[in-house]
Amino acid sequence: MNTHGTETRLPALALGHFVMKVRDIDASYDFYTELGLRAFGAFPGMAIVEMRGGTHLLLFRKGDDSTDTLLPGQVGQRPDFASEKIDLMIAGQTKADLESYRASLIVKGYSPSPIANEALYGHHYFSMQDPDGHGITVYTSHCSDKPV
C-alpha cells in the first residue's frame, strides 16, 4: 500500500452500514432522500438509503423488539453539538458549494442553521435536525481527487 498519496485505486474499505432508530421510517426515508441520499428500498420495519461510496444508512423503527440488539450508530466530531448523530459531506469542497447545497435545502422547506463563521478542521459546515431530532452536520468535502 502506498502511503505517499499517489495511490489511485479505490480505498480498500468503506463504511458499510450506519444504523439509526427512528419513530417514523417513512418520514425519515423521505427526509434523507430529499437531502440527496439515494433511495435504496423500504421494507417491513426498516428502510435503506445509500450514500456516496456505497455506505448504507439503515433506518429501523424505535421500540421494535426484533431490532433491540442493534445499537444505533454515532458518527460525529462536534462536541459543541450534543444532539449530533451523524455528519455528512457534500461532494463540493468550497464554501460556495455548501452555500448552494444549503440554499437547495431551504427551497425544499428544510431549516438548516447558517453556515458557521469558522471552519472546523478545514471544513465549512452547517447543522440541522432530522424528524427525530437527531443532529446532522453537513460539511464540505476534503476528499482528494482520487476515486472514492
PDB file of C-alpha atoms in Angstrom:
ATOM      1  CA  MET A   1       0.000   0.000   0.000  1.00  0.00           C
ATOM      2  CA  ASN A   2       1.338   3.413  -0.923  1.00  0.00           C
ATOM      3  CA  THR A   3       1.349   5.900   1.971  1.00  0.00           C
ATOM      4  CA  HIS A   4       2.582   8.883  -0.016  1.00  0.00           C
ATOM      5  CA  GLY A   5      -0.725   9.945  -1.546  1.00  0.00           C
ATOM      6  CA  THR A   6      -0.062   8.540  -5.009  1.00  0.00           C
ATOM      7  CA  GLU A   7      -2.493   5.620  -4.717  1.00  0.00           C
ATOM      8  CA  THR A   8      -5.131   5.826  -7.464  1.00  0.00           C
ATOM      9  CA  ARG A   9      -7.214   2.734  -6.713  1.00  0.00           C
ATOM     10  CA  LEU A  10     -10.382   2.939  -4.652  1.00  0.00           C
ATOM     11  CA  PRO A  11      -9.779   2.703  -0.913  1.00  0.00           C
ATOM     12  CA  ALA A  12      -9.842  -0.907   0.305  1.00  0.00           C
ATOM     13  CA  LEU A  13     -12.719  -0.309   2.715  1.00  0.00           C
ATOM     14  CA  ALA A  14     -15.766   1.884   3.117  1.00  0.00           C
ATOM     15  CA  LEU A  15     -18.185   2.319   5.981  1.00  0.00           C
ATOM     16  CA  GLY A  16     -20.764  -0.350   5.173  1.00  0.00           C
ATOM     17  CA  HIS A  17     -23.782   0.357   7.354  1.00  0.00           C
ATOM     18  CA  PHE A  18     -24.869   3.009   9.810  1.00  0.00           C
ATOM     19  CA  VAL A  19     -27.878   2.155  11.997  1.00  0.00           C
ATOM     20  CA  MET A  20     -30.351   4.848  13.009  1.00  0.00           C
ATOM     21  CA  LYS A  21     -33.505   4.144  15.031  1.00  0.00           C
ATOM     22  CA  VAL A  22     -36.411   6.448  14.167  1.00  0.00           C
ATOM     23  CA  ARG A  23     -40.051   6.963  15.166  1.00  0.00           C
ATOM     24  CA  ASP A  24     -41.426   7.140  11.624  1.00  0.00           C
ATOM     25  CA  ILE A  25     -39.498   5.185   8.991  1.00  0.00           C
ATOM     26  CA  ASP A  26     -41.389   6.739   6.061  1.00  0.00           C
ATOM     27  CA  ALA A  27     -40.800  10.323   7.274  1.00  0.00           C
ATOM     28  CA  SER A  28     -37.101   9.642   7.851  1.00  0.00           C
ATOM     29  CA  TYR A  29     -36.755   7.864   4.494  1.00  0.00           C
ATOM     30  CA  ASP A  30     -38.286  10.875   2.745  1.00  0.00           C
ATOM     31  CA  PHE A  31     -36.128  13.289   4.770  1.00  0.00           C
ATOM     32  CA  TYR A  32     -32.825  11.603   3.908  1.00  0.00           C
ATOM     33  CA  THR A  33     -33.654  11.029   0.244  1.00  0.00           C
ATOM     34  CA  GLU A  34     -34.604  14.704  -0.078  1.00  0.00           C
ATOM     35  CA  LEU A  35     -31.171  15.560   1.380  1.00  0.00           C
ATOM     36  CA  GLY A  36     -29.747  13.822  -1.666  1.00  0.00           C
ATOM     37  CA  LEU A  37     -29.076  10.307  -0.403  1.00  0.00           C
ATOM     38  CA  ARG A  38     -30.122   7.602  -2.865  1.00  0.00           C
ATOM     39  CA  ALA A  39     -33.351   5.734  -2.162  1.00  0.00           C
ATOM     40  CA  PHE A  40     -32.466   2.045  -1.912  1.00  0.00           C
ATOM     41  CA  GLY A  41     -35.602   0.434  -0.556  1.00  0.00           C
ATOM     42  CA  ALA A  42     -38.282   0.293   2.097  1.00  0.00           C
ATOM     43  CA  PHE A  43     -39.059  -2.989   3.799  1.00  0.00           C
ATOM     44  CA  PRO A  44     -41.314  -4.028   6.694  1.00  0.00           C
ATOM     45  CA  GLY A  45     -39.819  -2.390   9.784  1.00  0.00           C
ATOM     46  CA  MET A  46     -36.855  -0.758   8.040  1.00  0.00           C
ATOM     47  CA  ALA A  47     -35.667   1.327   5.111  1.00  0.00           C
ATOM     48  CA  ILE A  48     -32.285   1.796   3.456  1.00  0.00           C
ATOM     49  CA  VAL A  49     -30.783   4.876   1.838  1.00  0.00           C
ATOM     50  CA  GLU A  50     -27.405   4.891   0.133  1.00  0.00           C
ATOM     51  CA  MET A  51     -24.654   7.477   0.487  1.00  0.00           C
ATOM     52  CA  ARG A  52     -21.749   8.297  -1.803  1.00  0.00           C
ATOM     53  CA  GLY A  53     -19.196   5.500  -1.630  1.00  0.00           C
ATOM     54  CA  GLY A  54     -21.876   2.856  -1.111  1.00  0.00           C
ATOM     55  CA  THR A  55     -22.449   3.294   2.624  1.00  0.00           C
ATOM     56  CA  HIS A  56     -25.996   2.375   3.620  1.00  0.00           C
ATOM     57  CA  LEU A  57     -27.976   4.243   6.253  1.00  0.00           C
ATOM     58  CA  LEU A  58     -30.296   1.661   7.834  1.00  0.00           C
ATOM     59  CA  LEU A  59     -33.458   3.156   9.318  1.00  0.00           C
ATOM     60  CA  PHE A  60     -35.164   0.949  11.922  1.00  0.00           C
ATOM     61  CA  ARG A  61     -38.282   1.687  13.942  1.00  0.00           C
ATOM     62  CA  LYS A  62     -37.568   2.684  17.562  1.00  0.00           C
ATOM     63  CA  GLY A  63     -39.008   0.226  20.046  1.00  0.00           C
ATOM     64  CA  ASP A  64     -39.173  -2.686  17.590  1.00  0.00           C
ATOM     65  CA  ASP A  65     -38.361  -5.787  19.674  1.00  0.00           C
ATOM     66  CA  SER A  66     -36.756  -7.519  16.688  1.00  0.00           C
ATOM     67  CA  THR A  67     -34.098  -4.793  16.426  1.00  0.00           C
ATOM     68  CA  ASP A  68     -33.347  -4.327  20.138  1.00  0.00           C
ATOM     69  CA  THR A  69     -29.927  -5.945  19.720  1.00  0.00           C
ATOM     70  CA  LEU A  70     -28.910  -3.407  17.069  1.00  0.00           C
ATOM     71  CA  LEU A  71     -27.155  -0.410  18.542  1.00  0.00           C
ATOM     72  CA  PRO A  72     -27.750   2.937  16.843  1.00  0.00           C
ATOM     73  CA  GLY A  73     -24.672   4.473  15.249  1.00  0.00           C
ATOM     74  CA  GLN A  74     -22.946   7.633  16.397  1.00  0.00           C
ATOM     75  CA  VAL A  75     -20.626   9.346  13.959  1.00  0.00           C
ATOM     76  CA  GLY A  76     -19.798  12.951  14.667  1.00  0.00           C
ATOM     77  CA  GLN A  77     -16.949  15.237  15.541  1.00  0.00           C
ATOM     78  CA  ARG A  78     -18.557  18.280  17.169  1.00  0.00           C
ATOM     79  CA  PRO A  79     -18.568  18.244  20.967  1.00  0.00           C
ATOM     80  CA  ASP A  80     -20.455  21.571  20.932  1.00  0.00           C
ATOM     81  CA  PHE A  81     -23.438  19.997  19.135  1.00  0.00           C
ATOM     82  CA  ALA A  82     -24.675  17.487  21.695  1.00  0.00           C
ATOM     83  CA  SER A  83     -27.513  16.099  19.568  1.00  0.00           C
ATOM     84  CA  GLU A  84     -25.216  15.303  16.632  1.00  0.00           C
ATOM     85  CA  LYS A  85     -25.914  11.780  15.453  1.00  0.00           C
ATOM     86  CA  ILE A  86     -24.251  11.791  12.053  1.00  0.00           C
ATOM     87  CA  ASP A  87     -22.127  14.067   9.961  1.00  0.00           C
ATOM     88  CA  LEU A  88     -22.364  14.106   6.193  1.00  0.00           C
ATOM     89  CA  MET A  89     -20.161  15.602   3.482  1.00  0.00           C
ATOM     90  CA  ILE A  90     -21.264  17.116   0.208  1.00  0.00           C
ATOM     91  CA  ALA A  91     -19.171  16.407  -2.888  1.00  0.00           C
ATOM     92  CA  GLY A  92     -18.116  20.062  -3.121  1.00  0.00           C
ATOM     93  CA  GLN A  93     -15.078  21.471  -1.361  1.00  0.00           C
ATOM     94  CA  THR A  94     -15.805  25.203  -1.228  1.00  0.00           C
ATOM     95  CA  LYS A  95     -17.959  27.369   0.973  1.00  0.00           C
ATOM     96  CA  ALA A  96     -19.832  28.427  -2.188  1.00  0.00           C
ATOM     97  CA  ASP A  97     -20.638  24.745  -2.887  1.00  0.00           C
ATOM     98  CA  LEU A  98     -22.009  24.416   0.642  1.00  0.00           C
ATOM     99  CA  GLU A  99     -23.996  27.651   0.317  1.00  0.00           C
ATOM    100  CA  SER A 100     -25.587  26.314  -2.871  1.00  0.00           C
ATOM    101  CA  TYR A 101     -26.482  22.988  -1.265  1.00  0.00           C
ATOM    102  CA  ARG A 102     -27.872  24.743   1.831  1.00  0.00           C
ATOM    103  CA  ALA A 103     -29.997  27.034  -0.375  1.00  0.00           C
ATOM    104  CA  SER A 104     -31.420  23.985  -2.174  1.00  0.00           C
ATOM    105  CA  LEU A 105     -32.500  22.548   1.191  1.00  0.00           C
ATOM    106  CA  ILE A 106     -34.228  25.796   2.179  1.00  0.00           C
ATOM    107  CA  VAL A 107     -36.184  25.713  -1.092  1.00  0.00           C
ATOM    108  CA  LYS A 108     -37.347  22.189  -0.128  1.00  0.00           C
ATOM    109  CA  GLY A 109     -38.616  23.500   3.227  1.00  0.00           C
ATOM    110  CA  TYR A 110     -35.741  22.476   5.498  1.00  0.00           C
ATOM    111  CA  SER A 111     -34.354  24.778   8.195  1.00  0.00           C
ATOM    112  CA  PRO A 112     -30.570  24.420   8.259  1.00  0.00           C
ATOM    113  CA  SER A 113     -28.557  26.685  10.538  1.00  0.00           C
ATOM    114  CA  PRO A 114     -26.418  29.407   8.983  1.00  0.00           C
ATOM    115  CA  ILE A 115     -23.005  28.254   7.799  1.00  0.00           C
ATOM    116  CA  ALA A 116     -20.546  28.566  10.676  1.00  0.00           C
ATOM    117  CA  ASN A 117     -18.166  31.536  10.555  1.00  0.00           C
ATOM    118  CA  GLU A 118     -15.127  29.416  11.350  1.00  0.00           C
ATOM    119  CA  ALA A 119     -14.089  26.263   9.516  1.00  0.00           C
ATOM    120  CA  LEU A 120     -13.667  23.051  11.535  1.00  0.00           C
ATOM    121  CA  TYR A 121     -10.594  21.012  10.544  1.00  0.00           C
ATOM    122  CA  GLY A 122     -10.722  22.661   7.124  1.00  0.00           C
ATOM    123  CA  HIS A 123     -14.453  22.065   6.613  1.00  0.00           C
ATOM    124  CA  HIS A 124     -17.181  24.669   6.236  1.00  0.00           C
ATOM    125  CA  TYR A 125     -20.386  23.357   7.781  1.00  0.00           C
ATOM    126  CA  PHE A 126     -23.946  23.904   8.936  1.00  0.00           C
ATOM    127  CA  SER A 127     -26.281  21.905  11.158  1.00  0.00           C
ATOM    128  CA  MET A 128     -29.884  20.785  11.120  1.00  0.00           C
ATOM    129  CA  GLN A 129     -32.141  18.156  12.667  1.00  0.00           C
ATOM    130  CA  ASP A 130     -33.960  15.213  11.179  1.00  0.00           C
ATOM    131  CA  PRO A 131     -37.600  14.362  12.019  1.00  0.00           C
ATOM    132  CA  ASP A 132     -36.477  12.565  15.212  1.00  0.00           C
ATOM    133  CA  GLY A 133     -34.370  15.498  16.421  1.00  0.00           C
ATOM    134  CA  HIS A 134     -31.102  13.763  15.541  1.00  0.00           C
ATOM    135  CA  GLY A 135     -28.482  16.402  14.904  1.00  0.00           C
ATOM    136  CA  ILE A 136     -26.895  16.378  11.471  1.00  0.00           C
ATOM    137  CA  THR A 137     -23.858  18.397  10.477  1.00  0.00           C
ATOM    138  CA  VAL A 138     -23.242  18.878   6.765  1.00  0.00           C
ATOM    139  CA  TYR A 139     -19.630  19.585   5.804  1.00  0.00           C
ATOM    140  CA  THR A 140     -17.684  20.464   2.707  1.00  0.00           C
ATOM    141  CA  SER A 141     -15.517  17.626   1.466  1.00  0.00           C
ATOM    142  CA  HIS A 142     -11.790  17.371   1.800  1.00  0.00           C
ATOM    143  CA  CYS A 143     -11.514  14.163  -0.184  1.00  0.00           C
ATOM    144  CA  SER A 144      -8.688  14.002  -2.643  1.00  0.00           C
ATOM    145  CA  ASP A 145      -9.345  13.955  -6.357  1.00  0.00           C
ATOM    146  CA  LYS A 146      -8.904  10.164  -6.296  1.00  0.00           C
ATOM    147  CA  PRO A 147     -11.981   7.921  -6.751  1.00  0.00           C
ATOM    148  CA  VAL A 148     -13.840   7.214  -3.526  1.00  0.00           C
TER     149      VAL A 148
END
